[in-house]
Amino acid sequence: MKRGVTLKDIARKLNMSVSTVSKALSNDPTISLPTRARVKKLADEWNYIPNEAARHFKLSRTSTIGLIIPDLMDQYYALAINGAEKVAGQHQYNVIIAQSHEDPGREDEIVDLMLRNRVDGLLVAISKKREDMSVFKKTAYTGIPVIFFARPPKEDGFDAVISDNEHGAFKATEFLIKKGHKQIGYIMGPESMSVSYTRLDGYRRALDKYKLPYNGALVKSVDFTQEATFAAMRRFMKMATPPTAFFAFKNYIALDAIEYLKRKHPALLQQIDFAGFGNLPLLQYLDHKPVASIEESSYEMGEEAARLLLRTIHEEIPEEGRPVQHIQISCKLLVHK
Amino acid sequence: MKRGVTLKDIARKLNMSVSTVSKALSNDPTISLPTRARVKKLADEWNYIPNEAARHFKLSRTSTIGLIIPDLMDQYYALAINGAEKVAGQHQYNVIIAQSHEDPGREDEIVDLMLRNRVDGLLVAISKKREDMSVFKKTAYTGIPVIFFARPPKEDGFDAVISDNEHGAFKATEFLIKKGHKQIGYIMGPESMSVSYTRLDGYRRALDKYKLPYNGALVKSVDFTQEATFAAMRRFMKMATPPTAFFAFKNYIALDAIEYLKRKHPALLQQIDFAGFGNLPLLQYLDHKPVASIEESSYEMGEEAARLLLRTIHEEIPEEGRPVQHIQISCKLLVHK
DNA sequence: TTGTATGCGTTATCAA
DNA sequence: TTGATAACGCATACAA
């Protein structure tokens, strides 16, 4: 049988009604066991495959959630997807994935596509450059819940699951202080990202707690290019008393900073410590690496986000009556070697 | 308007028929411009979102292709996805992604799910342990074309896009030979993967070409665990004349091998060269790294696979009459530093 | 230029 | 225990 066997085909062959076949296949107890068996047997022989489009259409429910991330190449998101998929699967939900490639325009299209496909809810790690949140307001308006994760929107009023960046930064800085460092630089992320500042807060709180003075000159923002990091390091190392340790916004940045030292100040390489966000599996192969990483539990974040979304989907409370929901996932300090 | 505005809602409000509204929205020239404008205006105001489930159902075509890979965390596949998505997008096809996590059972479920969702075709990088290809035969039987990529099935008779592993292995080995090495080990991948042998062929051809004898003792298979690689290295280094260079099935394996030397034979570290498959961005930060990588163009592979699939979908020739299609993507030799 | 009618495959309700 | 029927939202052939 080519072109999709349907219930009707089976019904005709067995001289029963379509509804009987439908019920038999879904194990409806009002259908006699022998009938169920006959139907299943033929369905199997004929390779019957239910048409989900028709089911969804009929049921006006897809049991599918949409997941939008900036970039699949970033393992951080890949891991979050795994977490979300696990939770979704446990509730018989499917997940469809799409990437914005950091393009807000593409992101808009994806949201539209997913709404047209009638996903039951949306999980979104927003693209870096998004300013206008109207698409998501429109989404909320249609009654499709949206949970943001990892990358919260700048604007308030949206449900979100993010890692506890402030405390992670605190822990990293504290670790360096406890190792005896008194002059600690913060290689900050882009100023356009709110997380850069959240981590700055944690850095400052650690300094405060251990009575170390805060010095603005010890904080330099970089984008994620190697050149920017090199430039920042050049300026750091020109200071009268350069930092003896650095807290890096991301470990990728720390690696570039270490690379700079390798090239320009090899003698200092052993004495200067780094700690940064993001645990990278390949770190173990490096001879010179950060002494500690702050690991964001992105798997757990994916799980939490999915859980929150499913809860919201099944919520009876109307959108308006519900308070904004925020969940923070704690970060782990990982000491290397 | 909650719960999905439909064409009917719009039609009722504007006192027209559903079909007029439908045509107006799809810019049918038989509908007058003013009517089209009125319809579009209200559709916009009311936030009309077409129900794709209904369209698919009606059109019995989803313009969607399913993409199944073992693991999203592997950037190799993530990149292939990007390539496939690009090509699919150019032909107004959507892509849905799912991971098997190397579990053939899960893989079966995914295939089933995708068939139920009536994807127009399937792109599959098969899970490592799959033996039984019956699911895919069944798929072919339903008329849904399947293109395998990256990981070809062992069995013959399936369309596939893979990288030219044989020639890649040849190039890596040749590079080591040209560097002056005469005793070159091959740290082979799992024996359950056909690629392991394909690369062995390339290795042997290079030896042949440069009149070096092939020695079975210089080939040791490992799974991807560090322990296995350590064990293999231990045996290699116990040989009367140990290899002075290694061709590694994967660079991850090469890194473990280097790690072994670091711990057990630090003196030899500088003299022993490695070359392996898979370029890793983080390689640049390593002090001890392979001298060369074979880069598989997975992006290009994704593109090719998608192109082949779309071509097959639009093919008029029936399944049976079509010869098996195979495409090879060439690999690039990348010398480091 | 617009409207009517039909059917895509499935499930749910109700009747037999 | 089974069957008839309607309905989900949309696109299309055909009629007006």
GROMACS .gro file of C-alpha atoms in nm, chain B residues 133-328:
model
  196
  470MET     CA    1   1.790  -0.183   0.924
  471SER     CA    2   1.429  -0.299   0.897
  472VAL     CA    3   1.286   0.030   1.020
  473PHE     CA    4   1.443   0.207   0.729
  474LYS     CA    5   1.333  -0.053   0.484
  475LYS     CA    6   0.982  -0.004   0.610
  476THR     CA    7   1.030   0.368   0.564
  477ALA     CA    8   1.140   0.324   0.207
  478TYR     CA    9   0.835   0.107   0.157
  479THR     CA   10   0.604   0.390   0.260
  480GLY     CA   11   0.758   0.605  -0.008
  481ILE     CA   12   0.936   0.843   0.227
  482PRO     CA   13   1.289   0.883   0.099
  483VAL     CA   14   1.574   0.848   0.345
  484ILE     CA   15   1.924   0.980   0.294
  485PHE     CA   16   2.194   0.869   0.532
  486PHE     CA   17   2.482   1.098   0.604
  487ALA     CA   18   2.803   1.103   0.806
  488ARG     CA   19   2.735   0.756   0.945
  489PRO     CA   20   2.647   0.522   0.662
  490PRO     CA   21   2.471   0.196   0.743
  491LYS     CA   22   2.691  -0.110   0.717
  492GLU     CA   23   2.444  -0.277   0.488
  493ASP     CA   24   2.443  -0.177   0.124
  494GLY     CA   25   2.160  -0.041  -0.082
  495PHE     CA   26   2.091   0.287   0.094
  496ASP     CA   27   2.149   0.638  -0.036
  497ALA     CA   28   2.424   0.813   0.155
  498VAL     CA   29   2.639   1.122   0.175
  499ILE     CA   30   2.963   1.070   0.358
  500SER     CA   31   3.303   1.226   0.370
  501ASP     CA   32   3.580   1.072   0.174
  502ASN     CA   33   3.730   0.896   0.471
  503GLU     CA   34   3.964   0.685   0.271
  504HIS     CA   35   4.129   0.979   0.107
  505GLY     CA   36   4.134   1.179   0.429
  506ALA     CA   37   4.316   0.897   0.603
  507PHE     CA   38   4.550   0.875   0.309
  508LYS     CA   39   4.632   1.244   0.331
  509ALA     CA   40   4.694   1.233   0.706
  510THR     CA   41   4.923   0.933   0.674
  511GLU     CA   42   5.100   1.077   0.375
  512PHE     CA   43   5.162   1.396   0.568
  513LEU     CA   44   5.330   1.202   0.846
  514ILE     CA   45   5.537   1.004   0.598
  515LYS     CA   46   5.652   1.320   0.428
  516LYS     CA   47   5.758   1.452   0.765
  517GLY     CA   48   6.003   1.163   0.765
  518HIS     CA   49   5.824   0.906   0.975
  519LYS     CA   50   5.870   0.542   0.882
  520GLN     CA   51   5.698   0.374   1.174
  521ILE     CA   52   5.343   0.506   1.191
  522GLY     CA   53   5.073   0.365   1.416
  523TYR     CA   54   4.703   0.382   1.342
  524ILE     CA   55   4.486   0.423   1.648
  525MET     CA   56   4.172   0.284   1.494
  526GLY     CA   57   3.812   0.346   1.594
  527PRO     CA   58   3.565   0.080   1.710
  528GLU     CA   59   3.552  -0.231   1.498
  529SER     CA   60   3.176  -0.198   1.489
  530MET     CA   61   3.206   0.114   1.273
  531SER     CA   62   3.269   0.063   0.907
  532VAL     CA   63   3.450   0.396   0.888
  533SER     CA   64   3.725   0.253   1.104
  534TYR     CA   65   3.811   0.020   0.819
  535THR     CA   66   3.763   0.275   0.546
  536ARG     CA   67   4.025   0.488   0.716
  537LEU     CA   68   4.245   0.184   0.755
  538ASP     CA   69   4.233   0.148   0.378
  539GLY     CA   70   4.355   0.504   0.332
  540TYR     CA   71   4.632   0.448   0.583
  541ARG     CA   72   4.745   0.137   0.399
  542ARG     CA   73   4.731   0.301   0.061
  543ALA     CA   74   4.961   0.577   0.183
  544LEU     CA   75   5.207   0.325   0.321
  545ASP     CA   76   5.195   0.138  -0.010
  546LYS     CA   77   5.254   0.444  -0.216
  547TYR     CA   78   5.569   0.528  -0.021
  548LYS     CA   79   5.686   0.167  -0.008
  549LEU     CA   80   5.650   0.132   0.365
  550PRO     CA   81   5.558  -0.212   0.491
  551TYR     CA   82   5.221  -0.263   0.651
  552ASN     CA   83   5.242  -0.409   0.999
  553GLY     CA   84   4.926  -0.527   1.172
  554ALA     CA   85   5.083  -0.468   1.512
  555LEU     CA   86   5.082  -0.097   1.435
  556VAL     CA   87   4.704  -0.092   1.422
  557LYS     CA   88   4.507  -0.099   1.744
  558SER     CA   89   4.136  -0.041   1.779
  559VAL     CA   90   3.992   0.159   2.066
  560ASP     CA   91   3.650   0.274   2.167
  561PHE     CA   92   3.637   0.640   2.256
  562THR     CA   93   3.723   0.606   2.624
  563GLN     CA   94   4.046   0.741   2.766
  564GLU     CA   95   4.121   0.405   2.926
  565ALA     CA   96   4.111   0.223   2.595
  566THR     CA   97   4.343   0.475   2.436
  567PHE     CA   98   4.582   0.459   2.729
  568ALA     CA   99   4.585   0.081   2.705
  569ALA     CA  100   4.656   0.094   2.333
  570MET     CA  101   4.937   0.342   2.386
  571ARG     CA  102   5.087   0.125   2.655
  572ARG     CA  103   5.108  -0.161   2.411
  573PHE     CA  104   5.238   0.059   2.135
  574MET     CA  105   5.517   0.196   2.350
  575LYS     CA  106   5.622  -0.149   2.466
  576MET     CA  107   5.709  -0.253   2.111
  577ALA     CA  108   6.071  -0.311   2.024
  578THR     CA  109   6.061  -0.010   1.795
  579PRO     CA  110   5.757   0.198   1.892
  580PRO     CA  111   5.595   0.422   1.634
  581THR     CA  112   5.737   0.770   1.595
  582ALA     CA  113   5.402   0.899   1.472
  583PHE     CA  114   5.037   0.814   1.497
  584PHE     CA  115   4.742   0.855   1.273
  585ALA     CA  116   4.438   0.881   1.500
  586PHE     CA  117   4.085   0.787   1.405
  587LYS     CA  118   3.971   1.104   1.582
  588ASN     CA  119   4.163   1.391   1.731
  589TYR     CA  120   3.992   1.334   2.064
  590ILE     CA  121   4.173   1.004   2.066
  591ALA     CA  122   4.497   1.177   1.970
  592LEU     CA  123   4.456   1.409   2.268
  593ASP     CA  124   4.422   1.116   2.502
  594ALA     CA  125   4.725   0.953   2.345
  595ILE     CA  126   4.924   1.272   2.395
  596GLU     CA  127   4.801   1.283   2.750
  597TYR     CA  128   4.937   0.934   2.798
  598LEU     CA  129   5.279   1.033   2.669
  599LYS     CA  130   5.274   1.337   2.894
  600ARG     CA  131   5.231   1.114   3.193
  601LYS     CA  132   5.444   0.817   3.099
  602HIS     CA  133   5.699   0.928   2.842
  603PRO     CA  134   5.735   1.305   2.875
  604ALA     CA  135   6.074   1.288   2.707
  605LEU     CA  136   5.923   1.153   2.387
  606LEU     CA  137   5.651   1.413   2.369
  607GLN     CA  138   5.840   1.640   2.134
  608GLN     CA  139   5.945   1.368   1.895
  609ILE     CA  140   5.620   1.189   1.838
  610ASP     CA  141   5.378   1.336   1.587
  611PHE     CA  142   5.004   1.294   1.567
  612ALA     CA  143   4.754   1.354   1.292
  613GLY     CA  144   4.388   1.275   1.320
  614PHE     CA  145   4.036   1.334   1.204
  615GLY     CA  146   3.834   1.627   1.329
  616ASN     CA  147   3.946   1.982   1.361
  617LEU     CA  148   3.870   2.124   1.704
  618PRO     CA  149   3.864   2.499   1.759
  619LEU     CA  150   4.023   2.460   2.099
  620LEU     CA  151   4.329   2.297   1.950
  621GLN     CA  152   4.491   2.637   1.920
  622TYR     CA  153   4.522   2.670   2.296
  623LEU     CA  154   4.708   2.344   2.341
  624ASP     CA  155   5.081   2.329   2.395
  625HIS     CA  156   5.098   1.972   2.273
  626LYS     CA  157   4.868   1.899   1.989
  627PRO     CA  158   4.842   1.703   1.666
  628VAL     CA  159   5.055   1.846   1.389
  629ALA     CA  160   4.772   1.814   1.143
  630SER     CA  161   4.399   1.755   1.136
  631ILE     CA  162   4.174   1.614   0.872
  632GLU     CA  163   3.878   1.842   0.860
  633GLU     CA  164   3.555   1.687   0.749
  634SER     CA  165   3.333   1.948   0.592
  635SER     CA  166   3.024   1.863   0.784
  636TYR     CA  167   2.846   2.181   0.684
  637GLU     CA  168   2.893   2.089   0.323
  638MET     CA  169   2.786   1.737   0.401
  639GLY     CA  170   2.463   1.863   0.552
  640GLU     CA  171   2.405   2.074   0.242
  641GLU     CA  172   2.470   1.787   0.006
  642ALA     CA  173   2.253   1.548   0.201
  643ALA     CA  174   1.964   1.793   0.202
  644ARG     CA  175   2.007   1.860  -0.167
  645LEU     CA  176   2.007   1.492  -0.246
  646LEU     CA  177   1.700   1.438  -0.032
  647LEU     CA  178   1.504   1.718  -0.194
  648ARG     CA  179   1.602   1.594  -0.535
  649THR     CA  180   1.482   1.248  -0.439
  650ILE     CA  181   1.157   1.383  -0.301
  651HIS     CA  182   1.079   1.556  -0.626
  652GLU     CA  183   1.196   1.266  -0.835
  653GLU     CA  184   0.932   1.107  -1.053
  654ILE     CA  185   1.121   0.782  -1.088
  655PRO     CA  186   0.976   0.518  -0.858
  656GLU     CA  187   1.189   0.392  -0.574
  657GLU     CA  188   1.264   0.060  -0.736
  658GLY     CA  189   1.391   0.193  -1.062
  659ARG     CA  190   1.643   0.423  -0.905
  660PRO     CA  191   2.005   0.326  -0.855
  661VAL     CA  192   2.151   0.369  -0.508
  662GLN     CA  193   2.300   0.713  -0.472
  663HIS     CA  194   2.631   0.782  -0.303
  664ILE     CA  195   2.803   1.115  -0.259
  665GLN     CA  196   3.146   1.167  -0.114
   0.00000   0.00000   0.00000
